[in-house]
Short mmCIF file of C-alpha atoms and ligand atoms in Angstrom, two decimals:
data_model
loop_
_atom_site.label_atom_id
_atom_site.label_comp_id
_atom_site.label_asym_id
_atom_site.label_seq_id
_atom_site.Cartn_x
_atom_site.Cartn_y
_atom_site.Cartn_z
CA MET A 1 0.00 0.00 0.00
CA ALA A 2 1.27 3.45 -0.78
CA THR A 3 1.34 5.77 2.18
CA GLY A 4 2.27 9.27 2.92
CA GLU A 5 0.81 11.43 0.19
CA LEU A 6 -1.31 14.17 1.64
CA LEU A 7 -4.82 14.40 0.29
CA SER A 8 -5.75 17.46 -1.60
CA GLN A 9 -6.86 19.96 0.99
CA GLU A 10 -10.13 20.53 -0.89
CA GLN A 11 -11.41 17.09 0.04
CA LYS A 12 -14.41 17.47 2.35
CA LYS A 13 -14.14 16.28 5.94
CA PRO A 14 -16.72 13.53 6.56
CA ARG A 15 -18.93 13.88 9.63
CA ARG A 16 -19.37 11.56 12.58
CA THR A 17 -22.78 9.88 12.66
CA ARG A 18 -24.73 7.91 15.21
CA LEU A 19 -24.80 4.20 14.50
CA PRO A 20 -27.53 1.71 15.45
CA ARG A 21 -26.84 -0.90 18.16
CA GLY A 22 -24.74 -3.77 16.80
CA GLN A 23 -26.26 -7.25 16.94
CA LEU A 24 -25.16 -10.82 16.35
CA LEU A 25 -25.67 -12.45 12.94
CA ILE A 26 -26.64 -16.08 13.47
CA GLY A 27 -28.21 -18.33 10.84
CA GLY A 28 -28.95 -15.38 8.56
CA ALA A 29 -30.82 -13.29 11.19
CA TRP A 30 -29.63 -10.33 13.26
CA ARG A 31 -30.47 -10.56 16.96
CA ASP A 32 -29.34 -9.43 20.40
CA ALA A 33 -27.31 -11.60 22.76
CA ARG A 34 -29.47 -14.33 24.39
CA ASP A 35 -29.13 -12.66 27.80
CA GLY A 36 -29.59 -9.15 26.32
CA ALA A 37 -26.12 -8.00 27.47
CA THR A 38 -24.39 -5.18 25.60
CA MET A 39 -20.99 -3.50 25.61
CA THR A 40 -19.96 -0.12 24.23
CA THR A 41 -17.41 0.94 21.66
CA SER A 42 -15.93 4.43 21.78
CA ASP A 43 -14.22 6.94 19.54
CA PRO A 44 -10.56 7.55 20.52
CA THR A 45 -10.65 11.05 18.98
CA THR A 46 -13.59 12.37 21.01
CA GLU A 47 -13.57 9.72 23.76
CA ASP A 48 -17.37 9.54 23.29
CA ILE A 49 -19.31 6.30 23.08
CA ILE A 50 -20.18 5.58 19.43
CA THR A 51 -22.77 2.86 20.02
CA GLU A 52 -23.64 -0.31 21.90
CA VAL A 53 -22.84 -3.74 20.57
CA ALA A 54 -24.25 -7.12 21.67
CA LYS A 55 -22.09 -8.74 24.35
CA GLY A 56 -22.46 -12.38 23.36
CA SER A 57 -21.68 -15.36 25.56
CA ALA A 58 -20.93 -19.07 25.19
CA ALA A 59 -24.67 -19.67 24.61
CA ASP A 60 -24.56 -17.45 21.53
CA VAL A 61 -21.44 -19.20 20.26
CA GLU A 62 -23.26 -22.51 20.62
CA GLU A 63 -26.06 -21.25 18.36
CA ALA A 64 -23.69 -19.65 15.85
CA VAL A 65 -21.66 -22.84 15.52
CA ALA A 66 -24.85 -24.90 15.18
CA ALA A 67 -26.03 -22.60 12.36
CA ALA A 68 -22.65 -22.92 10.60
CA VAL A 69 -22.68 -26.72 10.98
CA ARG A 70 -26.22 -26.91 9.54
CA ALA A 71 -25.20 -24.72 6.60
CA PHE A 72 -22.17 -26.90 5.98
CA GLU A 73 -23.83 -30.31 6.42
CA ASP A 74 -27.27 -29.64 4.92
CA GLY A 75 -26.90 -26.47 2.84
CA PRO A 76 -25.70 -25.91 -0.73
CA TRP A 77 -22.54 -23.95 0.11
CA PRO A 78 -19.76 -26.56 0.14
CA HIS A 79 -21.20 -28.26 -2.95
CA LEU A 80 -21.73 -25.18 -5.11
CA HIS A 81 -19.77 -25.04 -8.34
CA HIS A 82 -16.63 -23.03 -7.72
CA GLU A 83 -17.87 -20.51 -10.27
CA ALA A 84 -21.08 -19.93 -8.30
CA ARG A 85 -19.14 -19.31 -5.09
CA ALA A 86 -16.74 -17.04 -6.94
CA LYS A 87 -19.62 -14.98 -8.30
CA LEU A 88 -20.84 -14.30 -4.74
CA LEU A 89 -17.34 -13.31 -3.62
CA PHE A 90 -17.05 -10.93 -6.58
CA ARG A 91 -20.40 -9.45 -5.55
CA MET A 92 -19.06 -8.92 -2.02
CA ALA A 93 -16.02 -7.16 -3.51
CA ASP A 94 -18.25 -4.82 -5.53
CA LEU A 95 -20.43 -4.01 -2.52
CA LEU A 96 -17.35 -3.22 -0.42
CA ASP A 97 -16.15 -0.76 -3.06
CA GLU A 98 -19.60 0.82 -3.30
CA ARG A 99 -19.76 1.26 0.48
CA VAL A 100 -16.20 2.51 0.97
CA ASP A 101 -17.30 5.76 2.64
CA GLU A 102 -19.36 3.93 5.24
CA PHE A 103 -16.51 1.54 6.03
CA ALA A 104 -13.91 4.33 6.15
CA LEU A 105 -16.06 6.30 8.59
CA ARG A 106 -16.59 3.30 10.85
CA GLU A 107 -12.85 2.47 10.95
CA ALA A 108 -11.90 6.12 11.57
CA MET A 109 -14.38 6.49 14.43
CA ASP A 110 -13.72 3.07 15.96
CA MET A 111 -9.95 2.71 15.76
CA GLY A 112 -8.66 6.14 14.74
CA MET A 113 -7.41 5.11 11.30
CA PRO A 114 -7.12 8.10 8.96
CA TYR A 115 -10.18 8.07 6.69
CA ARG A 116 -8.01 8.96 3.72
CA ASP A 117 -5.65 5.98 4.25
CA PHE A 118 -8.58 3.63 4.53
CA ARG A 119 -10.18 4.77 1.29
CA GLU A 120 -6.94 4.84 -0.67
CA THR A 121 -5.17 1.73 0.58
CA ILE A 122 -7.22 -0.52 2.86
CA MET A 123 -10.46 -0.83 0.92
CA PRO A 124 -8.83 -1.63 -2.46
CA HIS A 125 -6.88 -4.36 -0.64
CA CYS A 126 -10.02 -5.76 1.04
CA SER A 127 -12.16 -5.90 -2.08
CA GLY A 128 -9.08 -7.23 -3.92
CA LEU A 129 -8.94 -10.15 -1.48
CA PHE A 130 -12.49 -11.22 -2.40
CA ARG A 131 -11.68 -10.93 -6.12
CA PHE A 132 -8.41 -12.82 -5.75
CA PHE A 133 -9.90 -15.69 -3.76
CA GLY A 134 -13.01 -15.80 -5.98
CA GLY A 135 -10.64 -16.37 -8.91
CA ALA A 136 -8.60 -18.82 -6.86
CA ALA A 137 -11.71 -20.87 -6.09
CA MET A 138 -12.21 -21.42 -9.82
CA ASN A 139 -8.53 -22.19 -10.42
CA ALA A 140 -7.04 -23.87 -7.46
CA MET A 141 -9.84 -25.84 -5.82
CA ASN A 142 -9.81 -28.57 -8.44
CA GLY A 143 -8.55 -32.02 -7.60
CA GLY A 144 -6.36 -34.33 -9.65
CA TYR A 145 -6.11 -37.67 -11.42
CA ARG A 146 -3.07 -39.89 -10.92
CA THR A 147 -1.84 -43.31 -11.92
CA SER A 148 -0.43 -45.94 -9.55
CA TYR A 149 1.86 -49.01 -9.66
CA GLU A 150 -1.10 -51.12 -10.78
CA ASP A 151 -2.54 -50.57 -14.29
CA GLN A 152 -6.17 -51.05 -13.25
CA ILE A 153 -5.94 -48.64 -10.34
CA ARG A 154 -6.58 -44.90 -10.72
CA ILE A 155 -6.19 -42.34 -7.97
CA LEU A 156 -8.48 -39.32 -7.75
CA THR A 157 -7.79 -36.45 -5.38
CA ARG A 158 -10.45 -34.04 -4.20
CA ARG A 159 -9.77 -30.77 -2.48
CA GLU A 160 -12.43 -30.18 0.18
CA PRO A 161 -13.22 -27.47 2.71
CA LEU A 162 -12.47 -28.10 6.38
CA GLY A 163 -15.98 -27.37 7.67
CA VAL A 164 -16.57 -24.63 10.25
CA VAL A 165 -13.87 -21.98 10.63
CA GLY A 166 -13.72 -19.63 13.63
CA CYS A 167 -12.06 -16.34 12.65
CA ILE A 168 -10.73 -14.29 15.60
CA THR A 169 -9.37 -10.86 14.73
CA PRO A 170 -7.49 -8.06 16.56
CA PHE A 171 -8.37 -4.42 17.18
CA ASN A 172 -6.01 -3.02 14.53
CA PHE A 173 -6.87 -3.16 10.81
CA PRO A 174 -10.19 -4.77 11.75
CA LEU A 175 -11.58 -5.00 8.21
CA ALA A 176 -8.41 -5.99 6.36
CA LEU A 177 -7.53 -8.78 8.78
CA THR A 178 -11.09 -10.09 8.70
CA CYS A 179 -11.19 -10.14 4.89
CA SER A 180 -7.84 -11.94 4.73
CA LYS A 181 -9.44 -14.86 6.61
CA ILE A 182 -13.01 -14.81 5.40
CA ALA A 183 -12.27 -14.52 1.67
CA PRO A 184 -10.15 -17.73 1.42
CA ALA A 185 -12.34 -19.56 3.97
CA LEU A 186 -15.49 -18.91 1.93
CA ALA A 187 -13.74 -19.48 -1.40
CA ALA A 188 -12.82 -22.97 -0.25
CA GLY A 189 -16.44 -23.73 0.75
CA ASN A 190 -16.18 -23.40 4.54
CA CYS A 191 -18.82 -21.84 6.80
CA ILE A 192 -17.57 -19.26 9.26
CA VAL A 193 -18.12 -17.75 12.69
CA HIS A 194 -16.32 -14.42 13.05
CA LYS A 195 -15.41 -12.92 16.41
CA PRO A 196 -13.95 -9.39 16.06
CA ALA A 197 -12.02 -7.50 18.76
CA SER A 198 -14.27 -5.92 21.38
CA ASP A 199 -12.65 -2.50 20.97
CA THR A 200 -13.27 -2.25 17.20
CA PRO A 201 -16.28 -4.30 16.03
CA LEU A 202 -17.92 -1.74 13.74
CA THR A 203 -16.61 -2.74 10.31
CA ALA A 204 -17.22 -6.43 11.11
CA LEU A 205 -20.92 -5.60 11.52
CA ALA A 206 -21.00 -3.82 8.16
CA LEU A 207 -19.10 -6.66 6.46
CA ALA A 208 -21.59 -9.25 7.71
CA GLN A 209 -24.37 -7.14 6.17
CA VAL A 210 -22.42 -7.11 2.88
CA ALA A 211 -22.38 -10.91 2.97
CA ILE A 212 -26.17 -11.00 3.38
CA ASP A 213 -26.72 -8.42 0.64
CA ALA A 214 -24.43 -10.30 -1.73
CA GLY A 215 -26.58 -13.42 -1.30
CA ILE A 216 -24.28 -15.66 0.77
CA PRO A 217 -26.69 -18.41 1.95
CA GLU A 218 -27.92 -18.20 5.55
CA GLY A 219 -25.75 -19.82 8.18
CA VAL A 220 -22.63 -19.70 6.01
CA TYR A 221 -21.52 -16.39 7.54
CA ASN A 222 -22.09 -15.83 11.27
CA LEU A 223 -20.85 -12.98 13.46
CA VAL A 224 -20.58 -12.99 17.24
CA THR A 225 -19.35 -10.04 19.31
CA GLY A 226 -18.24 -10.28 22.92
CA PRO A 227 -15.23 -10.79 25.19
CA GLY A 228 -12.36 -12.96 23.97
CA GLY A 229 -11.86 -14.59 27.38
CA THR A 230 -15.39 -16.07 27.43
CA LEU A 231 -17.02 -15.94 23.99
CA GLY A 232 -13.73 -16.32 22.08
CA ASP A 233 -12.68 -19.14 24.37
CA ALA A 234 -15.99 -20.98 23.76
CA LEU A 235 -15.38 -20.76 20.01
CA VAL A 236 -11.84 -22.11 20.36
CA LYS A 237 -12.94 -25.05 22.52
CA HIS A 238 -16.05 -25.95 20.51
CA PRO A 239 -15.75 -29.54 19.25
CA LEU A 240 -17.61 -28.78 15.99
CA VAL A 241 -15.27 -25.95 14.97
CA ASP A 242 -12.63 -27.36 12.65
CA LYS A 243 -10.19 -24.45 12.44
CA ILE A 244 -9.32 -21.25 14.24
CA ALA A 245 -7.79 -18.56 12.03
CA PHE A 246 -6.29 -16.14 14.54
CA THR A 247 -4.59 -12.77 14.35
CA GLY A 248 -3.55 -11.14 17.61
CA SER A 249 -0.91 -11.12 20.29
CA THR A 250 1.55 -13.96 20.71
CA GLY A 251 0.37 -14.69 24.28
CA VAL A 252 -3.31 -15.04 23.34
CA GLY A 253 -2.29 -17.12 20.29
CA GLN A 254 -0.36 -19.54 22.50
CA GLY A 255 -3.42 -19.92 24.74
CA ILE A 256 -5.61 -20.65 21.71
CA ILE A 257 -3.22 -23.36 20.50
CA ARG A 258 -3.34 -24.96 23.97
CA ASN A 259 -7.13 -24.65 24.30
CA GLY A 260 -7.72 -25.97 20.78
CA ALA A 261 -5.52 -29.02 21.33
CA ASP A 262 -8.22 -31.17 22.95
CA THR A 263 -10.33 -30.99 19.80
CA LEU A 264 -7.28 -31.03 17.50
CA LYS A 265 -8.07 -27.71 15.84
CA HIS A 266 -6.37 -26.65 12.66
CA THR A 267 -4.86 -23.26 13.49
CA THR A 268 -3.14 -20.44 11.68
CA MET A 269 -1.40 -17.87 13.84
CA GLU A 270 -0.67 -14.29 12.75
CA LEU A 271 1.02 -12.86 15.84
CA GLY A 272 3.17 -9.97 17.08
CA GLY A 273 6.37 -8.48 15.71
CA LYS A 274 9.40 -6.30 16.38
CA SER A 275 10.50 -5.78 12.83
CA PRO A 276 14.00 -4.46 11.98
CA ASN A 277 14.48 -1.81 9.31
CA ILE A 278 18.15 -1.61 8.26
CA ILE A 279 19.51 1.55 6.62
CA PHE A 280 22.96 1.30 5.00
CA ALA A 281 25.14 4.32 4.23
CA ASP A 282 24.81 3.66 0.48
CA ALA A 283 21.02 4.16 0.58
CA ASP A 284 19.18 7.15 -0.80
CA ILE A 285 18.96 8.68 2.67
CA ASP A 286 15.87 10.81 2.13
CA ALA A 287 13.93 7.89 0.64
CA ALA A 288 15.18 5.59 3.43
CA VAL A 289 14.04 8.03 6.13
CA GLN A 290 10.63 8.30 4.42
CA ALA A 291 10.37 4.49 4.49
CA ALA A 292 11.41 4.48 8.16
CA PHE A 293 8.94 7.24 9.05
CA TRP A 294 5.90 5.56 7.45
CA GLY A 295 7.22 2.13 8.44
CA ILE A 296 6.70 3.00 12.10
CA PHE A 297 4.19 5.86 12.20
CA TRP A 298 1.58 4.71 9.67
CA ASN A 299 -1.68 3.99 11.53
CA LYS A 300 0.09 5.47 14.61
CA GLY A 301 2.31 2.43 14.93
CA GLU A 302 -0.62 0.10 15.65
CA VAL A 303 0.63 -2.20 12.91
CA CYS A 304 1.92 -5.74 13.42
CA VAL A 305 4.54 -5.23 10.69
CA ALA A 306 5.62 -1.76 11.83
CA GLY A 307 9.34 -1.15 11.30
CA SER A 308 9.72 -0.84 15.05
CA ARG A 309 13.51 -1.22 15.36
CA LEU A 310 15.57 1.08 13.17
CA LEU A 311 19.16 -0.15 12.57
CA VAL A 312 21.39 2.52 11.01
CA GLU A 313 24.98 2.27 9.75
CA HIS A 314 27.28 4.19 12.06
CA SER A 315 28.57 6.73 9.49
CA ILE A 316 25.06 8.08 8.73
CA TYR A 317 23.54 7.50 12.16
CA ASP A 318 23.38 11.15 13.30
CA ALA A 319 22.06 12.35 9.94
CA VAL A 320 19.29 9.73 9.91
CA VAL A 321 18.26 10.41 13.51
CA ASP A 322 18.17 14.11 12.75
CA LYS A 323 16.02 13.76 9.61
CA LEU A 324 13.65 11.25 11.20
CA ALA A 325 13.25 13.43 14.30
CA GLN A 326 12.48 16.46 12.10
CA MET A 327 9.82 14.49 10.21
CA ALA A 328 8.34 13.19 13.47
CA LYS A 329 8.16 16.70 14.92
CA GLY A 330 6.45 17.94 11.75
CA ALA A 331 3.87 15.13 11.56
CA VAL A 332 0.27 16.36 11.67
CA LEU A 333 -1.60 14.71 14.54
CA GLY A 334 -5.34 15.04 14.49
CA ASP A 335 -8.84 13.85 13.80
CA PRO A 336 -8.67 10.84 11.44
CA LEU A 337 -11.58 12.34 9.53
CA ASP A 338 -9.47 15.38 8.66
CA PRO A 339 -7.76 14.94 5.26
CA ALA A 340 -4.57 16.61 6.53
CA THR A 341 -4.12 14.18 9.44
CA MET A 342 -1.06 11.96 9.23
CA VAL A 343 -1.24 10.38 12.70
CA GLY A 344 -4.55 9.64 14.45
CA PRO A 345 -5.30 8.69 18.06
CA ILE A 346 -4.38 5.39 19.73
CA ALA A 347 -7.35 3.01 19.41
CA SER A 348 -8.27 2.61 23.08
CA ARG A 349 -7.43 3.82 26.58
CA ASN A 350 -5.78 0.49 27.46
CA GLU A 351 -3.46 0.62 24.47
CA TYR A 352 -2.71 4.30 25.09
CA ASP A 353 -1.69 3.61 28.72
CA LYS A 354 0.49 0.70 27.61
CA VAL A 355 2.28 2.74 24.94
CA MET A 356 2.84 5.64 27.36
CA ARG A 357 4.47 3.22 29.84
CA TYR A 358 6.94 2.26 27.09
CA VAL A 359 7.59 5.95 26.33
CA GLU A 360 8.48 6.54 30.00
CA GLU A 361 10.65 3.41 29.99
CA GLY A 362 12.45 4.67 26.86
CA LYS A 363 13.24 7.99 28.52
CA LYS A 364 15.21 6.07 31.19
CA THR A 365 17.19 3.86 28.81
CA ALA A 366 17.76 5.94 25.63
CA THR A 367 17.86 9.57 24.46
CA LEU A 368 14.65 11.24 23.38
CA ALA A 369 15.11 12.78 19.90
CA ALA A 370 11.45 13.61 19.13
CA GLY A 371 8.03 13.29 20.73
CA GLY A 372 7.68 11.64 24.10
CA ASN A 373 4.37 13.24 25.07
CA SER A 374 0.70 12.50 24.94
CA ARG A 375 -1.53 15.16 23.39
CA LYS A 376 -5.10 16.34 23.29
CA ILE A 377 -6.62 17.85 20.16
CA ASN A 378 -9.41 20.32 20.96
CA GLY A 379 -9.09 19.17 24.57
CA LYS A 380 -9.80 15.52 23.77
CA GLY A 381 -8.39 12.31 22.41
CA LEU A 382 -5.83 9.56 22.95
CA PHE A 383 -2.98 11.05 20.90
CA ILE A 384 0.69 10.21 21.35
CA GLU A 385 3.38 12.18 19.54
CA PRO A 386 5.56 10.25 17.07
CA THR A 387 8.47 9.39 19.33
CA VAL A 388 12.09 8.71 18.31
CA PHE A 389 14.68 7.35 20.76
CA ALA A 390 18.34 7.73 19.76
CA GLY A 391 21.31 5.98 21.39
CA ALA A 392 19.27 2.81 21.81
CA THR A 393 20.77 -0.65 22.05
CA ASN A 394 19.13 -3.90 20.99
CA ASP A 395 18.93 -5.28 24.52
CA ILE A 396 16.75 -2.62 26.16
CA LYS A 397 13.05 -3.19 26.74
CA ILE A 398 11.85 -0.76 24.04
CA SER A 399 13.98 -2.62 21.47
CA ARG A 400 12.87 -6.10 22.52
CA GLU A 401 9.15 -5.84 23.24
CA GLU A 402 6.33 -5.01 20.86
CA ILE A 403 5.16 -1.50 21.82
CA PHE A 404 2.36 -1.29 19.24
CA GLY A 405 2.41 2.50 19.09
CA PRO A 406 4.28 5.42 17.46
CA VAL A 407 7.61 4.80 19.18
CA ILE A 408 10.91 3.80 17.58
CA PRO A 409 14.36 3.06 19.03
CA VAL A 410 17.27 3.82 16.66
CA ILE A 411 20.26 1.48 16.98
CA SER A 412 23.69 1.92 15.38
CA PHE A 413 25.65 -0.86 13.59
CA LYS A 414 29.12 -0.92 12.04
CA ASP A 415 28.91 -3.45 9.19
CA GLU A 416 26.73 -5.93 7.31
CA GLU A 417 27.46 -8.80 9.70
CA GLU A 418 26.48 -6.80 12.75
CA ALA A 419 23.34 -5.52 10.98
CA ILE A 420 22.10 -9.02 10.21
CA ARG A 421 22.99 -10.27 13.70
CA LEU A 422 21.00 -7.45 15.34
CA ALA A 423 18.11 -7.83 12.90
CA ASN A 424 17.71 -11.51 13.76
CA ASP A 425 18.30 -11.01 17.49
CA THR A 426 14.59 -10.98 18.40
CA PRO A 427 12.06 -13.63 19.32
CA TYR A 428 9.83 -12.35 16.51
CA GLY A 429 10.05 -12.78 12.73
CA LEU A 430 7.16 -11.00 11.07
CA ALA A 431 8.62 -8.34 8.75
CA SER A 432 11.91 -6.59 7.98
CA GLY A 433 13.37 -4.08 5.57
CA ILE A 434 16.70 -3.20 3.97
CA GLN A 435 17.37 0.26 2.57
CA THR A 436 20.48 0.25 0.37
CA GLY A 437 21.73 1.32 -3.06
CA ASP A 438 23.38 -2.07 -3.59
CA LEU A 439 20.87 -4.56 -4.99
CA GLY A 440 23.30 -7.46 -4.56
CA ARG A 441 23.64 -6.71 -0.86
CA ALA A 442 19.86 -6.29 -0.54
CA LEU A 443 19.16 -9.71 -2.02
CA ARG A 444 22.04 -11.38 -0.14
CA LEU A 445 20.74 -10.10 3.19
CA ALA A 446 17.10 -10.79 2.32
CA ASP A 447 18.06 -14.48 2.19
CA ARG A 448 19.53 -14.30 5.68
CA ILE A 449 16.78 -12.42 7.49
CA LYS A 450 14.48 -14.63 9.52
CA ALA A 451 11.16 -12.97 8.79
CA GLY A 452 8.11 -13.71 6.65
CA THR A 453 8.32 -10.41 4.75
CA VAL A 454 11.37 -8.46 3.56
CA TRP A 455 10.88 -5.02 2.00
CA LEU A 456 13.82 -3.75 -0.06
CA ASN A 457 13.97 0.05 -0.40
CA THR A 458 10.34 0.39 0.64
CA TRP A 459 7.89 -0.53 3.42
CA HIS A 460 4.19 -1.41 3.79
CA LYS A 461 3.57 -3.09 0.45
CA TYR A 462 0.82 -5.72 0.33
CA HIS A 463 -1.10 -7.57 -2.32
CA PRO A 464 -3.78 -10.29 -2.20
CA ASN A 465 -1.42 -12.49 -4.26
CA ALA A 466 1.59 -12.08 -1.92
CA PRO A 467 1.80 -14.60 0.95
CA PHE A 468 1.97 -12.93 4.36
CA GLY A 469 2.87 -14.41 7.74
CA GLY A 470 5.47 -14.89 10.41
CA TYR A 471 8.59 -16.80 11.38
CA LYS A 472 9.45 -17.71 14.98
CA MET A 473 7.15 -16.20 17.67
CA SER A 474 5.31 -14.20 15.00
CA GLY A 475 3.31 -17.28 14.11
CA TYR A 476 2.77 -19.83 11.37
CA GLY A 477 0.60 -20.28 8.31
CA ARG A 478 0.17 -17.74 5.55
CA GLU A 479 -2.59 -15.33 4.65
CA GLN A 480 -3.02 -14.04 1.09
CA GLY A 481 -1.76 -15.82 -2.00
CA LEU A 482 -2.72 -19.34 -2.99
CA GLU A 483 -0.76 -20.47 0.07
CA ALA A 484 -3.63 -19.17 2.22
CA LEU A 485 -6.20 -21.31 0.44
CA GLU A 486 -4.17 -24.38 1.37
CA SER A 487 -4.85 -23.88 5.07
CA TYR A 488 -8.65 -23.79 4.56
CA THR A 489 -8.78 -27.07 2.64
CA GLN A 490 -8.05 -30.76 3.09
CA TYR A 491 -7.37 -33.47 0.53
CA LYS A 492 -9.30 -36.65 0.00
CA THR A 493 -7.76 -39.51 -1.98
CA ILE A 494 -10.12 -41.87 -3.80
CA TRP A 495 -8.82 -45.22 -5.13
CA ALA A 496 -10.71 -46.63 -8.12
CA ASN A 497 -10.32 -50.21 -9.29
CA LEU A 498 -11.10 -50.20 -13.04
CA ALA A 499 -10.85 -54.00 -13.39
P1 NAP B 1 -5.25 -9.80 21.37
O1 NAP B 1 -5.41 -9.15 22.68
O2 NAP B 1 -4.43 -11.03 21.27
O3 NAP B 1 -6.76 -10.08 20.82
C1 NAP B 1 -6.97 -10.60 19.54
C2 NAP B 1 -8.36 -11.24 19.50
O4 NAP B 1 -8.37 -12.38 20.36
C3 NAP B 1 -9.49 -10.32 19.99
O5 NAP B 1 -10.63 -10.56 19.21
C4 NAP B 1 -9.68 -10.81 21.41
O6 NAP B 1 -10.97 -10.51 21.93
C5 NAP B 1 -9.48 -12.29 21.24
N1 NAP B 1 -9.17 -13.02 22.46
C6 NAP B 1 -8.63 -12.57 23.60
N2 NAP B 1 -8.50 -13.57 24.49
C7 NAP B 1 -8.98 -14.69 23.91
C8 NAP B 1 -9.11 -16.04 24.33
N3 NAP B 1 -8.72 -16.45 25.53
N4 NAP B 1 -9.65 -16.93 23.46
C9 NAP B 1 -10.05 -16.54 22.23
N5 NAP B 1 -9.94 -15.27 21.79
C10 NAP B 1 -9.40 -14.35 22.61
O7 NAP B 1 -4.62 -8.80 20.28
P2 NAP B 1 -4.97 -7.27 20.02
O8 NAP B 1 -4.46 -6.46 21.16
O9 NAP B 1 -6.38 -7.14 19.62
O10 NAP B 1 -4.10 -6.99 18.72
C11 NAP B 1 -2.77 -6.59 18.75
C12 NAP B 1 -1.85 -7.76 18.54
O11 NAP B 1 -2.16 -8.42 17.32
C13 NAP B 1 -0.39 -7.32 18.41
O12 NAP B 1 0.43 -8.22 19.09
C14 NAP B 1 -0.13 -7.40 16.91
O13 NAP B 1 1.20 -7.58 16.54
C15 NAP B 1 -0.96 -8.58 16.54
N6 NAP B 1 -1.27 -8.52 15.13
C16 NAP B 1 -0.67 -9.41 14.28
C17 NAP B 1 -0.90 -9.33 12.92
C18 NAP B 1 -0.27 -10.31 11.96
O14 NAP B 1 -0.74 -10.39 10.82
N7 NAP B 1 0.74 -11.05 12.35
C19 NAP B 1 -1.74 -8.34 12.42
C20 NAP B 1 -2.33 -7.44 13.31
C21 NAP B 1 -2.10 -7.54 14.67
P3 NAP B 1 -11.23 -9.18 22.82
O15 NAP B 1 -10.96 -8.03 21.93
O16 NAP B 1 -12.66 -9.33 23.19
O17 NAP B 1 -10.30 -9.26 23.97
#
């Protein structure tokens, strides 16, 4: 995704609107939680409550899973021609594009993502995922025909869906990370139960409505909202759920793997990161600093693949710190609905408090070069200034732990060997980047970095066709690309005796 270009100042600022109470979608019908409980979701810019959302429980999960099982066992969905399923996914893609303003407003109000970024980069990616996996269903879901040692024996392979997939998504990039699970899951013929993060459920509600309007058969697409510790846990432990597709923190992911073990769940894990961005002295320094700036500060650092450790060759260290600090000081913080805003508010009070604790920790162990303060805009909001720490080493807390906010430690290295050693000296392995004028060096080091994504002379590029996922404690399995479809299918081998 391209980032960083300012919108033309003439673009109109959209207005906040009241939203109806969010309900659960179970078996094709919207309804409240069985016990009538609700929770609220609030706007980090104004700190006002946006609306109430159903606070589902294990009883609601039970009904949602039952609806998905019925749709899978008795409904047409898994047996539809791939073309028919693809057509419905293409329809979902078109509806997403048509409703981009509604989705952008919901994401801006709910998680503080700049409206402009959502329209320009997130929505094309989301609708692209449905188009890509619709096409993939027609192409890649076919089985095969093989011969064996015996002339009269033929082997047929069928590629089948898994059954019921529970999709559990985090508070950041709520729509994109939901689409990256739901599009391949549906393309393969599975039925789904989606559980979004409690802090940012608003685009999940709108996406479920898109599924209904596109004509996805009832029970194929179910949505439950409510606390991860109870409702999410019930989904993970449910014996009739075949797979959990999870994106979130490493700790919660580990718990899900443990809790899913009794029912032998298939799992894919998209977890946390502490991604190194390496700048060599032979790089185009201005372009490299741009990549570093957007690498960490895009979506206010609430990005799993944020370039959250900056490694800079010693001879250009001071110049890079200086340029990055100047950019950070000049960044426009503000209302995500304002076209000029570069950095919006932190998504929730919890996250804001956590990030500010890391900022205070950084002040004790490194040298503040920019930022370091929280801010209010018009007296309100959970804003944190883009913060740059110079003189950092790779062993301090702010260099080792995922901060998940607009905070970056800058670490110096002397040569290629030290750069690669520092880059890999982390429990995580989600993303990485190398900024250099030497393509040979870039490719050589890309081979040696232990991370699922390597960006050379850029950052934050994504495409539905490009596999995405982690090494080490950043998880396993891949989203996007045909590789993702693999994890939503299973193979059946049929032996035919022609004699
Ligand atoms: P989180 O706290 O792990 O929560 C993720 C989801 O899991 C939420 O829907 C949460 O529900 C649910 N959950 C919590 N406890 C659960 C349990 N015991 N059983 C089942 N579900 C449970 O993560 P987050 O704070 O929302 O998101 C930030 C994290 O996600 C960061 O670590 C970030 O790096 C990671 N992330 C990774 C990727 C990637 O692609 N690798 C992408 C984005 C984010 P509640 O909201 O109700 O608690």
